[in-house]
CSV table of C-alpha atoms in Angstrom, one decimal:
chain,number,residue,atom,x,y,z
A,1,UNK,CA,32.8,143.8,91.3
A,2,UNK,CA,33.3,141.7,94.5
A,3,UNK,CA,32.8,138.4,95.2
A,4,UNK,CA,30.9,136.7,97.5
A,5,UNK,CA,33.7,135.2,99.3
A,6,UNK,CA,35.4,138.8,99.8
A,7,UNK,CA,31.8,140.4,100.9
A,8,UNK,CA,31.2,137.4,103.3
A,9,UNK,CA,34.8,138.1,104.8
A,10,UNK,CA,34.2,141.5,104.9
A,11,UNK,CA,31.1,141.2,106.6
A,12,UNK,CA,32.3,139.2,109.5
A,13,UNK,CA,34.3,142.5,110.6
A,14,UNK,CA,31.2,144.1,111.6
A,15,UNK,CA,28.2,141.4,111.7
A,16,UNK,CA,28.2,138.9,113.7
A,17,UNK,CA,28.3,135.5,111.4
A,18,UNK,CA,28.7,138.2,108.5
A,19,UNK,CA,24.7,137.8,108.2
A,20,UNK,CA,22.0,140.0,109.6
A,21,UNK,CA,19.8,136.3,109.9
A,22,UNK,CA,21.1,133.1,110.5
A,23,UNK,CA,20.1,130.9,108.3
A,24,UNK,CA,21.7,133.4,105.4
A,25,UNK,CA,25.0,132.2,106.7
A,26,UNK,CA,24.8,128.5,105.1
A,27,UNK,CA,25.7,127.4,108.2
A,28,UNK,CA,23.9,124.3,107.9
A,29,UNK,CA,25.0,123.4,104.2
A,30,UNK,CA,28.5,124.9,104.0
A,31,UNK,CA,29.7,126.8,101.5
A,32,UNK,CA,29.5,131.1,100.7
A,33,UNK,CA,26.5,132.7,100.8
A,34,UNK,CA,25.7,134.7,97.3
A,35,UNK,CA,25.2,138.1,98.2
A,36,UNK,CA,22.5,139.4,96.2
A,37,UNK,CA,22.7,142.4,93.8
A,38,UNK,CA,19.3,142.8,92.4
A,39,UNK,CA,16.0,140.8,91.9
A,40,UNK,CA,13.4,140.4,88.7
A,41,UNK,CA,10.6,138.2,88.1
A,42,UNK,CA,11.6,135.1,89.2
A,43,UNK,CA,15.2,135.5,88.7
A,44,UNK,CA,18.0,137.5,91.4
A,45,UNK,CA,21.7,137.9,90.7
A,46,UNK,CA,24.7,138.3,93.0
A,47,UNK,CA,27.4,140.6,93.4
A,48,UNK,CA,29.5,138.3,90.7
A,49,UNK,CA,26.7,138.8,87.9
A,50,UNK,CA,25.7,135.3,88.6
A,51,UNK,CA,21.9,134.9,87.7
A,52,UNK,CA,19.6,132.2,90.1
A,53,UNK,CA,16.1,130.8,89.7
A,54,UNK,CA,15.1,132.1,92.9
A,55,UNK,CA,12.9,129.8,95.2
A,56,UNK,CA,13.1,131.9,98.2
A,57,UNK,CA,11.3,134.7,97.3
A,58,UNK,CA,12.8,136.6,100.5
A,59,UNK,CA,11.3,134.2,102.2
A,60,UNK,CA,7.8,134.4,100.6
A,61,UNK,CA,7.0,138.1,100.4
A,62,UNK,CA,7.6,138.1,96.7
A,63,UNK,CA,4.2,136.3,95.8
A,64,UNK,CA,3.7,138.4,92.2
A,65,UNK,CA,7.7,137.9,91.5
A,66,UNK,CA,10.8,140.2,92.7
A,67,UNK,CA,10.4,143.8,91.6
A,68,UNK,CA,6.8,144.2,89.8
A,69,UNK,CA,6.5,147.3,87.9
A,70,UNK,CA,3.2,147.7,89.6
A,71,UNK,CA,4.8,147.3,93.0
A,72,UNK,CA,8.3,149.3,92.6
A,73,UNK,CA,6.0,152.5,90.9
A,74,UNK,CA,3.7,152.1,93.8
A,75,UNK,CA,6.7,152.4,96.4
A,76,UNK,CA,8.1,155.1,94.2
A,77,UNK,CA,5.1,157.2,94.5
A,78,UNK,CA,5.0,156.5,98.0
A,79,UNK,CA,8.5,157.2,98.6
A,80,UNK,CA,8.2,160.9,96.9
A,81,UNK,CA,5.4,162.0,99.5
A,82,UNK,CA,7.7,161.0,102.6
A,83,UNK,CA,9.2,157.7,103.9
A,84,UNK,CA,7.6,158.5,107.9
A,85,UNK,CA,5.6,160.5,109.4
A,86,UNK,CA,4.8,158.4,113.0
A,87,UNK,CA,1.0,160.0,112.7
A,88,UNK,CA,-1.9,158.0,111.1
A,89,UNK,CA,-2.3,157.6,107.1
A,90,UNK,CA,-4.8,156.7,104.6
A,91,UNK,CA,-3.0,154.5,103.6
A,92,UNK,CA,-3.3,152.3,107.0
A,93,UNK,CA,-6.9,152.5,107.0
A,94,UNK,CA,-7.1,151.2,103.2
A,95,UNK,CA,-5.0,148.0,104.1
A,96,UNK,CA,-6.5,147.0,107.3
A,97,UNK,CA,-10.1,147.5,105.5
A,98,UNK,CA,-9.0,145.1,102.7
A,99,UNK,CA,-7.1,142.7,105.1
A,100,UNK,CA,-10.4,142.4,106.8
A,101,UNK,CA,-12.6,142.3,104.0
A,102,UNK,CA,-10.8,138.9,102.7
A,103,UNK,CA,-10.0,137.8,106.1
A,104,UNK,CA,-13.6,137.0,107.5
A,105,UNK,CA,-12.2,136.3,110.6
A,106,UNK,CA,-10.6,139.8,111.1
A,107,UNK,CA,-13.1,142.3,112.7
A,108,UNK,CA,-9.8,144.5,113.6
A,109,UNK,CA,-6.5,144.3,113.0
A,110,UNK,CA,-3.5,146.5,114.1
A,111,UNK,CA,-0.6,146.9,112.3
A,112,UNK,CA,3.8,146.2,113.2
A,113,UNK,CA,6.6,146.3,111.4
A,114,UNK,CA,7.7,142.3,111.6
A,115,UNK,CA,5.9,138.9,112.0
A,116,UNK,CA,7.7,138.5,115.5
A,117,UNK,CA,6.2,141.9,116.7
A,118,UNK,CA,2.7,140.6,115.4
A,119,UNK,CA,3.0,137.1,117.4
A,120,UNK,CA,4.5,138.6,120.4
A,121,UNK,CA,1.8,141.0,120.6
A,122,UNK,CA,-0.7,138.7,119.5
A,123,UNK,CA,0.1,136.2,122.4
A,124,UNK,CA,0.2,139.2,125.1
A,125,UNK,CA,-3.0,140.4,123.7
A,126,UNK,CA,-4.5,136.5,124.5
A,127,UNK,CA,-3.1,136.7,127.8
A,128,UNK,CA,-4.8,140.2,129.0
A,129,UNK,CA,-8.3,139.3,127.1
A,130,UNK,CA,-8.4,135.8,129.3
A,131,UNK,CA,-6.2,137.1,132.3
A,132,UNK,CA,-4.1,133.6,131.8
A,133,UNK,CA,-1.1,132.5,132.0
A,134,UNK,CA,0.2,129.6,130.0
A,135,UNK,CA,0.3,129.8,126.2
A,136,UNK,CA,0.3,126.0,123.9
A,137,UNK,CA,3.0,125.5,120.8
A,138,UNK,CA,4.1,123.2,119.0
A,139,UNK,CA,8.2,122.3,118.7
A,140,UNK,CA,9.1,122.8,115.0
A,141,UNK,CA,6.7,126.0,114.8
A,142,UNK,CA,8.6,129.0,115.0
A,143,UNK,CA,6.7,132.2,116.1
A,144,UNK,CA,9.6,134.6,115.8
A,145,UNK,CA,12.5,135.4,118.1
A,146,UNK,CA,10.6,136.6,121.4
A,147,UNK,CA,11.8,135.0,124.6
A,148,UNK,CA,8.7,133.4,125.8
A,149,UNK,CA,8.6,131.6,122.1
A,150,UNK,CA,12.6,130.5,122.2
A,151,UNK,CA,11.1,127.0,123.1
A,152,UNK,CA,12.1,123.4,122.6
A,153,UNK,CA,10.0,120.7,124.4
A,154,UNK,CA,10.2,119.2,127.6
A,155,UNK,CA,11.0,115.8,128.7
A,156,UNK,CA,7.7,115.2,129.4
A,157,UNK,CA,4.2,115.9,128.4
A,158,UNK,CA,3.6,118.3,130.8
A,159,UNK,CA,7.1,119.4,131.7
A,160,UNK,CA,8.1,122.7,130.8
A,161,UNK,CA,10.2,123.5,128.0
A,162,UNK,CA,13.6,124.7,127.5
A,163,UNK,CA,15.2,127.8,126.4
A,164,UNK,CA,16.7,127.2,122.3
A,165,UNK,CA,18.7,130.3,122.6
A,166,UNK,CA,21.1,131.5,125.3
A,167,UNK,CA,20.0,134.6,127.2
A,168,UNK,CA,16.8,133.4,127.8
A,169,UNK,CA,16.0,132.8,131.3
A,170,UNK,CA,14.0,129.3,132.4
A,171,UNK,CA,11.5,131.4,134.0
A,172,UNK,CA,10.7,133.1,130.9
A,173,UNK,CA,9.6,130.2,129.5
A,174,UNK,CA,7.9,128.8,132.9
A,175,UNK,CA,4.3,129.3,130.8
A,176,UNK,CA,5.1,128.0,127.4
A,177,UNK,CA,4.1,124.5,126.7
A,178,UNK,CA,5.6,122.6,124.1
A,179,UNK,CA,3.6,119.7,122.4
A,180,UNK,CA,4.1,117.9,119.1
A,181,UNK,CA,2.5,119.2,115.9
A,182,UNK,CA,-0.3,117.1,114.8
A,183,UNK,CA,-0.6,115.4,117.8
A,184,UNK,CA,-4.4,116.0,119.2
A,185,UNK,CA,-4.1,114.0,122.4
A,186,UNK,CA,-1.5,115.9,124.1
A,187,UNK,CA,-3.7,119.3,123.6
A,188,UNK,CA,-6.3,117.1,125.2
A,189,UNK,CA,-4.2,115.7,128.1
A,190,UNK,CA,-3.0,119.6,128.4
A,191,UNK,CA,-6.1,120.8,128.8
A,192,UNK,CA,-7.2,118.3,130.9
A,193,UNK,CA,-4.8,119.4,133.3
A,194,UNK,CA,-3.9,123.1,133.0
A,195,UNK,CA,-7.2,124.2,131.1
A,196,UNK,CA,-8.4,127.3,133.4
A,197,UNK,CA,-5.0,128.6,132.8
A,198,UNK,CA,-4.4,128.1,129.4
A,199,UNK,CA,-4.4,131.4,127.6
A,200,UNK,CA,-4.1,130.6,124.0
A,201,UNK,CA,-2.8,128.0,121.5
A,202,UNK,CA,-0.3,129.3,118.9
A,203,UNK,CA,0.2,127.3,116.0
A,204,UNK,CA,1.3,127.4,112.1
A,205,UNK,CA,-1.7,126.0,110.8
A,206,UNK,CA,0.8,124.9,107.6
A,207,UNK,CA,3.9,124.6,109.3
A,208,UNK,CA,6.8,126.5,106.9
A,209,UNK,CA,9.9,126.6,109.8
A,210,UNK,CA,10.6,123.1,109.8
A,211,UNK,CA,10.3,122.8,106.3
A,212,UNK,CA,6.5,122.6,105.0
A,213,UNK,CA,4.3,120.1,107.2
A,214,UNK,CA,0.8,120.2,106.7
A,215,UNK,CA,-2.0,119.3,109.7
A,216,UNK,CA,-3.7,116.3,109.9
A,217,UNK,CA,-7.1,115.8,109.4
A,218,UNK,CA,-9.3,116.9,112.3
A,219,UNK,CA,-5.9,118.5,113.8
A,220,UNK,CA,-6.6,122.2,113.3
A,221,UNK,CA,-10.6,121.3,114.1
A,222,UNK,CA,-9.5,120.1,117.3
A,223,UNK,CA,-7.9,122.6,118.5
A,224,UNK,CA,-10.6,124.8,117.9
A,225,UNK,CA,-12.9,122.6,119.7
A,226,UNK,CA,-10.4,122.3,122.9
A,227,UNK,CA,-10.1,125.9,122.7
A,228,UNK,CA,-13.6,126.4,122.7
A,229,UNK,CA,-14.5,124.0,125.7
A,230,UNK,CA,-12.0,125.5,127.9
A,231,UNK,CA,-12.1,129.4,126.8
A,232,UNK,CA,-8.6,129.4,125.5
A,233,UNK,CA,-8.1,131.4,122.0
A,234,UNK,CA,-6.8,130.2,118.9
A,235,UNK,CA,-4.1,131.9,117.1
A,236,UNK,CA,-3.3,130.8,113.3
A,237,UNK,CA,0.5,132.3,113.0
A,238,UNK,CA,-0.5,133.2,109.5
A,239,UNK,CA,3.0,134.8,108.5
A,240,UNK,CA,4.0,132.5,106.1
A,241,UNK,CA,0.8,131.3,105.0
A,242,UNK,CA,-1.0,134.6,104.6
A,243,UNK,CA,-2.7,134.7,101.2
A,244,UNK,CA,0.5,132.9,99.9
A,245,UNK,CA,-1.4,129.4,99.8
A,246,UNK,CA,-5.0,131.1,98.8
A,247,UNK,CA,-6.9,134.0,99.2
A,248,UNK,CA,-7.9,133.5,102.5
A,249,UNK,CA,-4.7,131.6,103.8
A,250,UNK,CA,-4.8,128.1,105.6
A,251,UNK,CA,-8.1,129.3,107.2
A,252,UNK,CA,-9.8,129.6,104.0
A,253,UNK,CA,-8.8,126.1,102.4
A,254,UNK,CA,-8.9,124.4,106.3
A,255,UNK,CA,-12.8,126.2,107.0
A,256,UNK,CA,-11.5,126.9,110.8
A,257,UNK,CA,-11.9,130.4,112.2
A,258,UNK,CA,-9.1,131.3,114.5
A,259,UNK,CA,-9.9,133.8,117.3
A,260,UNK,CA,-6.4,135.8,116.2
A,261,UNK,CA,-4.2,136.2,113.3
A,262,UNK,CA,-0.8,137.2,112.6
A,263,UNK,CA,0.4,138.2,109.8
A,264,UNK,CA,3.3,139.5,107.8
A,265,UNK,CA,5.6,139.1,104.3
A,266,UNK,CA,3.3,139.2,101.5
A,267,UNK,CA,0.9,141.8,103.1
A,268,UNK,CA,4.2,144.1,102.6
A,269,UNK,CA,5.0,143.2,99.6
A,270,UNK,CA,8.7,142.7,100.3
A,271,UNK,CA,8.7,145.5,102.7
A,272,UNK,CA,8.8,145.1,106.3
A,273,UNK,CA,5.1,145.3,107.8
A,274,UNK,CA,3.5,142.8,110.3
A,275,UNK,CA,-0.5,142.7,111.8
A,276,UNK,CA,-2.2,141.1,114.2
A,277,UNK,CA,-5.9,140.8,114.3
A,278,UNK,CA,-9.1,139.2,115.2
A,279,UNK,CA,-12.5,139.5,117.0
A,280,UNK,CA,-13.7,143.1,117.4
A,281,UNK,CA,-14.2,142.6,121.8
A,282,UNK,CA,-10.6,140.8,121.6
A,283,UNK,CA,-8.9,143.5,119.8
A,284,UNK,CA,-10.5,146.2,121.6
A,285,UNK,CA,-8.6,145.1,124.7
A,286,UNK,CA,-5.3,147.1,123.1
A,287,UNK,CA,-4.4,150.1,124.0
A,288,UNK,CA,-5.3,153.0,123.4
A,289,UNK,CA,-9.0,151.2,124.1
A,290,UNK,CA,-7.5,148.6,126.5
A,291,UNK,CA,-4.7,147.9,129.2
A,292,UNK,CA,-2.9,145.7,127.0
A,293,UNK,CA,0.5,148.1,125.8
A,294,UNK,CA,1.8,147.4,122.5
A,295,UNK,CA,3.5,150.2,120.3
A,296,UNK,CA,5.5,151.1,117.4
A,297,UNK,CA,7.4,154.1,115.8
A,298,UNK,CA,6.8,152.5,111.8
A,299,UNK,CA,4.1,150.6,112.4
A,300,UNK,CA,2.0,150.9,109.3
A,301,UNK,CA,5.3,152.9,107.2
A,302,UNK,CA,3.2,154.5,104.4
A,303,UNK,CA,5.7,153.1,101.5
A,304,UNK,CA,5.8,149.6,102.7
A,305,UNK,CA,1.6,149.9,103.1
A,306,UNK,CA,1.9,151.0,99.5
A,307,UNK,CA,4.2,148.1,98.5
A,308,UNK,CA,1.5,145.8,100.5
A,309,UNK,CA,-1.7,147.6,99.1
A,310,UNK,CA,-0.5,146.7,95.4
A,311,UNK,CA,0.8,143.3,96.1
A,312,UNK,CA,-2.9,142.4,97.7
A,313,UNK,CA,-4.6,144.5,94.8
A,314,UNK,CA,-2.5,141.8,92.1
A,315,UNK,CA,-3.9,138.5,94.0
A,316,UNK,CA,-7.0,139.6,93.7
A,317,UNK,CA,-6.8,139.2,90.1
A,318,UNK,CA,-8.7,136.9,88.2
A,319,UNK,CA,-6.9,133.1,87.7
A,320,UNK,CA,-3.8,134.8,90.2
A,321,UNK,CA,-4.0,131.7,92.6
A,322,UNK,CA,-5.0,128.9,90.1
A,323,UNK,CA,-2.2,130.0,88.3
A,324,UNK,CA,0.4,129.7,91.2
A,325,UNK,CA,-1.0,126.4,92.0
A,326,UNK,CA,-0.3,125.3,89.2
A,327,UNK,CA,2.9,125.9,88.5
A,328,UNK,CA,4.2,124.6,92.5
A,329,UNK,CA,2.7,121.5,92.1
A,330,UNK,CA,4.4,121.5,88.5
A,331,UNK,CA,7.4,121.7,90.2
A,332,UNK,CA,6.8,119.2,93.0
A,333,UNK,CA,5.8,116.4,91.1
A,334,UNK,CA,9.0,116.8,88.2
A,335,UNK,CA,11.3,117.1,91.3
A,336,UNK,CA,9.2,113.7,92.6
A,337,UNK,CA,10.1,112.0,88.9
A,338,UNK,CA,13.5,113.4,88.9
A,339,UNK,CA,14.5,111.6,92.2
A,340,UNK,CA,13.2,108.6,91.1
A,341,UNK,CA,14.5,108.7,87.9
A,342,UNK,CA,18.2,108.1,89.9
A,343,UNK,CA,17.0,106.0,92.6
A,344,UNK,CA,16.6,108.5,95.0
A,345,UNK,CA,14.5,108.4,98.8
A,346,UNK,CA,12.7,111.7,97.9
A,347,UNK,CA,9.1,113.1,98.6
A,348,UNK,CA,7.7,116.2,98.2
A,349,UNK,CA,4.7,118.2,98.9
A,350,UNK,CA,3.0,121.7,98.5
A,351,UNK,CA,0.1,123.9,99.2
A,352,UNK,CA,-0.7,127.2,97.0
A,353,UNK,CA,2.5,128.8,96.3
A,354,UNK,CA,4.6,126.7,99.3
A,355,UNK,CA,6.4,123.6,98.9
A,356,UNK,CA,8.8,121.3,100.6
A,357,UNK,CA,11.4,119.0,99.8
A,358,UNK,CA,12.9,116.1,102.2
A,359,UNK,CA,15.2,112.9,101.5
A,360,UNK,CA,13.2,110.4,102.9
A,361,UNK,CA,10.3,108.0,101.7
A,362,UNK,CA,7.1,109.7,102.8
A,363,UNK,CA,6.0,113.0,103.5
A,364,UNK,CA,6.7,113.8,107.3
A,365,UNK,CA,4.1,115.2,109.5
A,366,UNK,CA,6.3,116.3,112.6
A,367,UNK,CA,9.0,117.8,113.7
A,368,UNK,CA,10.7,114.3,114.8
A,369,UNK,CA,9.9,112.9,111.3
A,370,UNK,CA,11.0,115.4,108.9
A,371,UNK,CA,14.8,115.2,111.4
A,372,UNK,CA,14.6,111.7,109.9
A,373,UNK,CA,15.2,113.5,106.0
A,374,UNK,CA,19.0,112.6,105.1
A,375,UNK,CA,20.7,116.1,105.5
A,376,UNK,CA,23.7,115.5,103.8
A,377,UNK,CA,22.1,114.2,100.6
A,378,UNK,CA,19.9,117.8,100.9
A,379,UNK,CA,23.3,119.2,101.3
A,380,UNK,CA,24.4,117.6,97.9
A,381,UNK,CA,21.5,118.3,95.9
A,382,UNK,CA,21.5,122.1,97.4
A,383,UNK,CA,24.7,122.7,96.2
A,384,UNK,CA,24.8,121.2,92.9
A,385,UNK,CA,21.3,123.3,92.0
A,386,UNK,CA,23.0,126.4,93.3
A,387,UNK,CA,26.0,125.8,91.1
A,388,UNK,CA,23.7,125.4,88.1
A,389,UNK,CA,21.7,128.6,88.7
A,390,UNK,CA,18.8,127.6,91.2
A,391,UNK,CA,18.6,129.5,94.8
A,392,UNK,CA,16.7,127.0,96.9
A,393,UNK,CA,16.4,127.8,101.2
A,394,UNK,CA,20.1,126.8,102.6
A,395,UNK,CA,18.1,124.3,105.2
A,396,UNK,CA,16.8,120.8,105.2
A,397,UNK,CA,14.2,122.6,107.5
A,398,UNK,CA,12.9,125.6,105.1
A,399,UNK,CA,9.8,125.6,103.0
A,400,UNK,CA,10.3,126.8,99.7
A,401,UNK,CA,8.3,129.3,97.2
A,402,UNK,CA,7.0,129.9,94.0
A,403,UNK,CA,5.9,133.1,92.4
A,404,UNK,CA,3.6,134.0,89.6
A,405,UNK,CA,6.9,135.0,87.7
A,406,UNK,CA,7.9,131.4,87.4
A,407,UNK,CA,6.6,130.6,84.0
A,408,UNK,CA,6.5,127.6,82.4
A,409,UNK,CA,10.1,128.0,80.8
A,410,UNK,CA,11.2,128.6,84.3
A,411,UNK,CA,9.7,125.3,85.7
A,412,UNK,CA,11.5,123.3,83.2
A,413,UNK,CA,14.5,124.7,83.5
A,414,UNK,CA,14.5,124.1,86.6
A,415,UNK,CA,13.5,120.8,86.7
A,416,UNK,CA,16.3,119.5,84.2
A,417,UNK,CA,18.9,121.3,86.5
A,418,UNK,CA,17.4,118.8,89.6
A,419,UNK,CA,18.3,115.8,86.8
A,420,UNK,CA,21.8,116.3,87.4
A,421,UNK,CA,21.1,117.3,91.1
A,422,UNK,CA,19.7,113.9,91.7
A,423,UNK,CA,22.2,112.2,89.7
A,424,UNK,CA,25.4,113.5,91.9
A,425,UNK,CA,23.0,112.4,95.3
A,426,UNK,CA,22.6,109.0,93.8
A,427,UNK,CA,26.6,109.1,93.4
A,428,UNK,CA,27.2,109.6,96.9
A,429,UNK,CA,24.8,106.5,97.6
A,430,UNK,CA,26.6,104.7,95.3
């Protein structure tokens, strides 16, 4: 058996950081990063034989809880018929007919194999159907790693952002314009100004990459209405938030119809698939109908459509997202009592089967406020939960998730583990 110190050395031979993402290296909380053995219900174990109450979910893929019975045998019968084929599949039609059968929005949809392939294709796919240029997003939203998305804002309004990641040239990012989340006017001073050239707004209609930060009201209805005036589309970067906070994602709960969607995690099931879709005369524009390229060897992978199929057929189940509810805002309001129990600037917030956590007062509703949370008391409490048996994101800026798995027992468990959590934060106030 090896620990996780020895694997993490060992890694850093041949991986760069000794992860294959970067946040898995616990760079911004310190410490060894647990490498993980296996996974069940709401539980996963590392390399030591250390068990966790997982609230990562692998990053929110694991809706119905890690290794369902009904999921595994699904990718097991799968798996027995051929892991590839690169020609077309059943299997493809079956998920993109129920994807847009819950999805009202989706007339077509076309499947990848990651939510950056989806969003990167997504926004080429807005720039050929308006012939534009210039693409709106807002800082804290991440859209995956393409260049053009690599973006921090400007110093100004209309300024042009810069690069977040070497190797990405300025004029990559000559089109991207960076605004504030949740901040209407400067869509409509945007607009005002570059309008005829404004292909398409991007935006996480529940934010989840800068920790969880929901829109204001009239936020998401205005950019549909800006969008509309001015012939831009509307993208909902539905990755995240894909029926993991209801049925019919943020779109459902919010009642605003994005032109495009993007989507990934839990319509794989924990296996790697990503879509893109939208308005049949949008859609139609990619090839092999239209001019716009886009392309891939595993797009659609028959076991991970099976994994995806399964997962989609279990949230349609009767109670499913009542149930997950439930049990996240269970868990938000204990930790809420908790921190105040020991004194503790804490807030919390959730939606469906998401939630975040930030050391500060109120619940923030940008990027600049929830950089105001105290890291180093997240650093604390992260820490001292992980040392009781409790795997939270390893980042002041990561939502956190719940599954169906986490019963009732689980909840409480968890919840007096955050007890002594709190209490060692409210000793480094002290």
């Amino acid at each position: 058996m090896s620990s996780n110190q020895a694997l993490f050395e060992r890694a850093q031979h041949s991986i760069p950081g000794g992860v294959n993402s970067p946040v898995r290296a616990f760079k911004s909380v310190g410490g060894t990063p647990r490498f993980i053995s296996k996974a069940q219900g709401p539980y996963i174990w590392d390399t030591e034989g250390t068990q966790y109450i997982d609230y990562l979910g692998s990053w929110g893929p694991a809706i119905v809880g890690h290794s369902h019975p009904e999921v595994v045998e699904a990718v097991q019968a799968a798996a027995a018929k051929g892991l590839s084929f690169g020609a077309p599949t059943e299997g493809e039609i079956l998920i993109a007919e129920t994807i847009c059968q819950r999805l009202p929005s989706i007339e077509k949809i076309r499947l990848v194999s990651s939510g950056t392939e989806a969003t990167m294709s997504a926004i080429r796919l807005a720039r050929g159907a308006t012939n534009r240029r210039k693409i709106i997003k807002f800082e804290g939203c991440y859209h995956g790693h393409a260049d053009s998305l690599l973006v921090k804002a400007g110093s100004g309004l209309l300024t042009f952002g810069n690069p977040t990641s070497a190797g990405v040239p300025e004029e990559f990012i000559t089109h991207t314009i960076v605004l504030e989340y949740n901040n209407l006017e400067q869509v409509e001073q945007s607009f005002a100004e570059l309008g005829s050239d404004i292909a398409c707004v991007i935006v996480e209609p529940v934010a989840g990459n800068m920790n969880l930060i929901k829109p204001k009201a009239g936020f998401l209805e205005g950019l549909r209405r800006l969008c509309d005036a001015h012939g831009a589309l509307l993208i909902f970067d539905e990755v995240m938030t894909g029926f993991r906070v209801g049925p019919q994602g943020v779109q459902g709960l919010s009642g605003v119809t994005p032109d495009l969607t993007t989507l990934a995690k839990v319509i794989g099931g924990g296996m790697p698939v990503g879509a893109f879709g939208g308005r049949a005369e949008i859609m139609d524009n990619i090839s092999p109908l239209g001019a716009v390229y886009q392309a891939g060897t595993l797009s659609g992978n028959p076991v991970a459509v099976a994994a995806g199929l399964k997962t989609l057929e279990i949230l349609a189940r009767d109670g499913f997202y009542e149930f997950l509810g439930k049990q996240t805002s269970r868990l938000v309001e204990g930790l809420c009592q908790a921190a105040k129990d020991h004194g503790v600037n804490f807030s919390a917030d959730s939606v469906g089967g998401m939630f975040g956590l930030y050391f500060r007062d109120q619940i923030p509703s940008s990027f600049a406020e929830v950089s105001d949370a105290d890291t180093e008391q997240f650093k604390i409490f992260f820490h001292s939960m992980l040392e009781q048996g409790v795997h939270l994101a390893p980042s002041a800026f990561e939502a956190g998730f719940v599954s169906a798995a986490h019963s009732d027992d689980v909840i409480e468990a968890t919840l007096q583990k955050a007890q002594t959590a709190f209490a060692k934060v409210a000793e480094s106030i002290a």
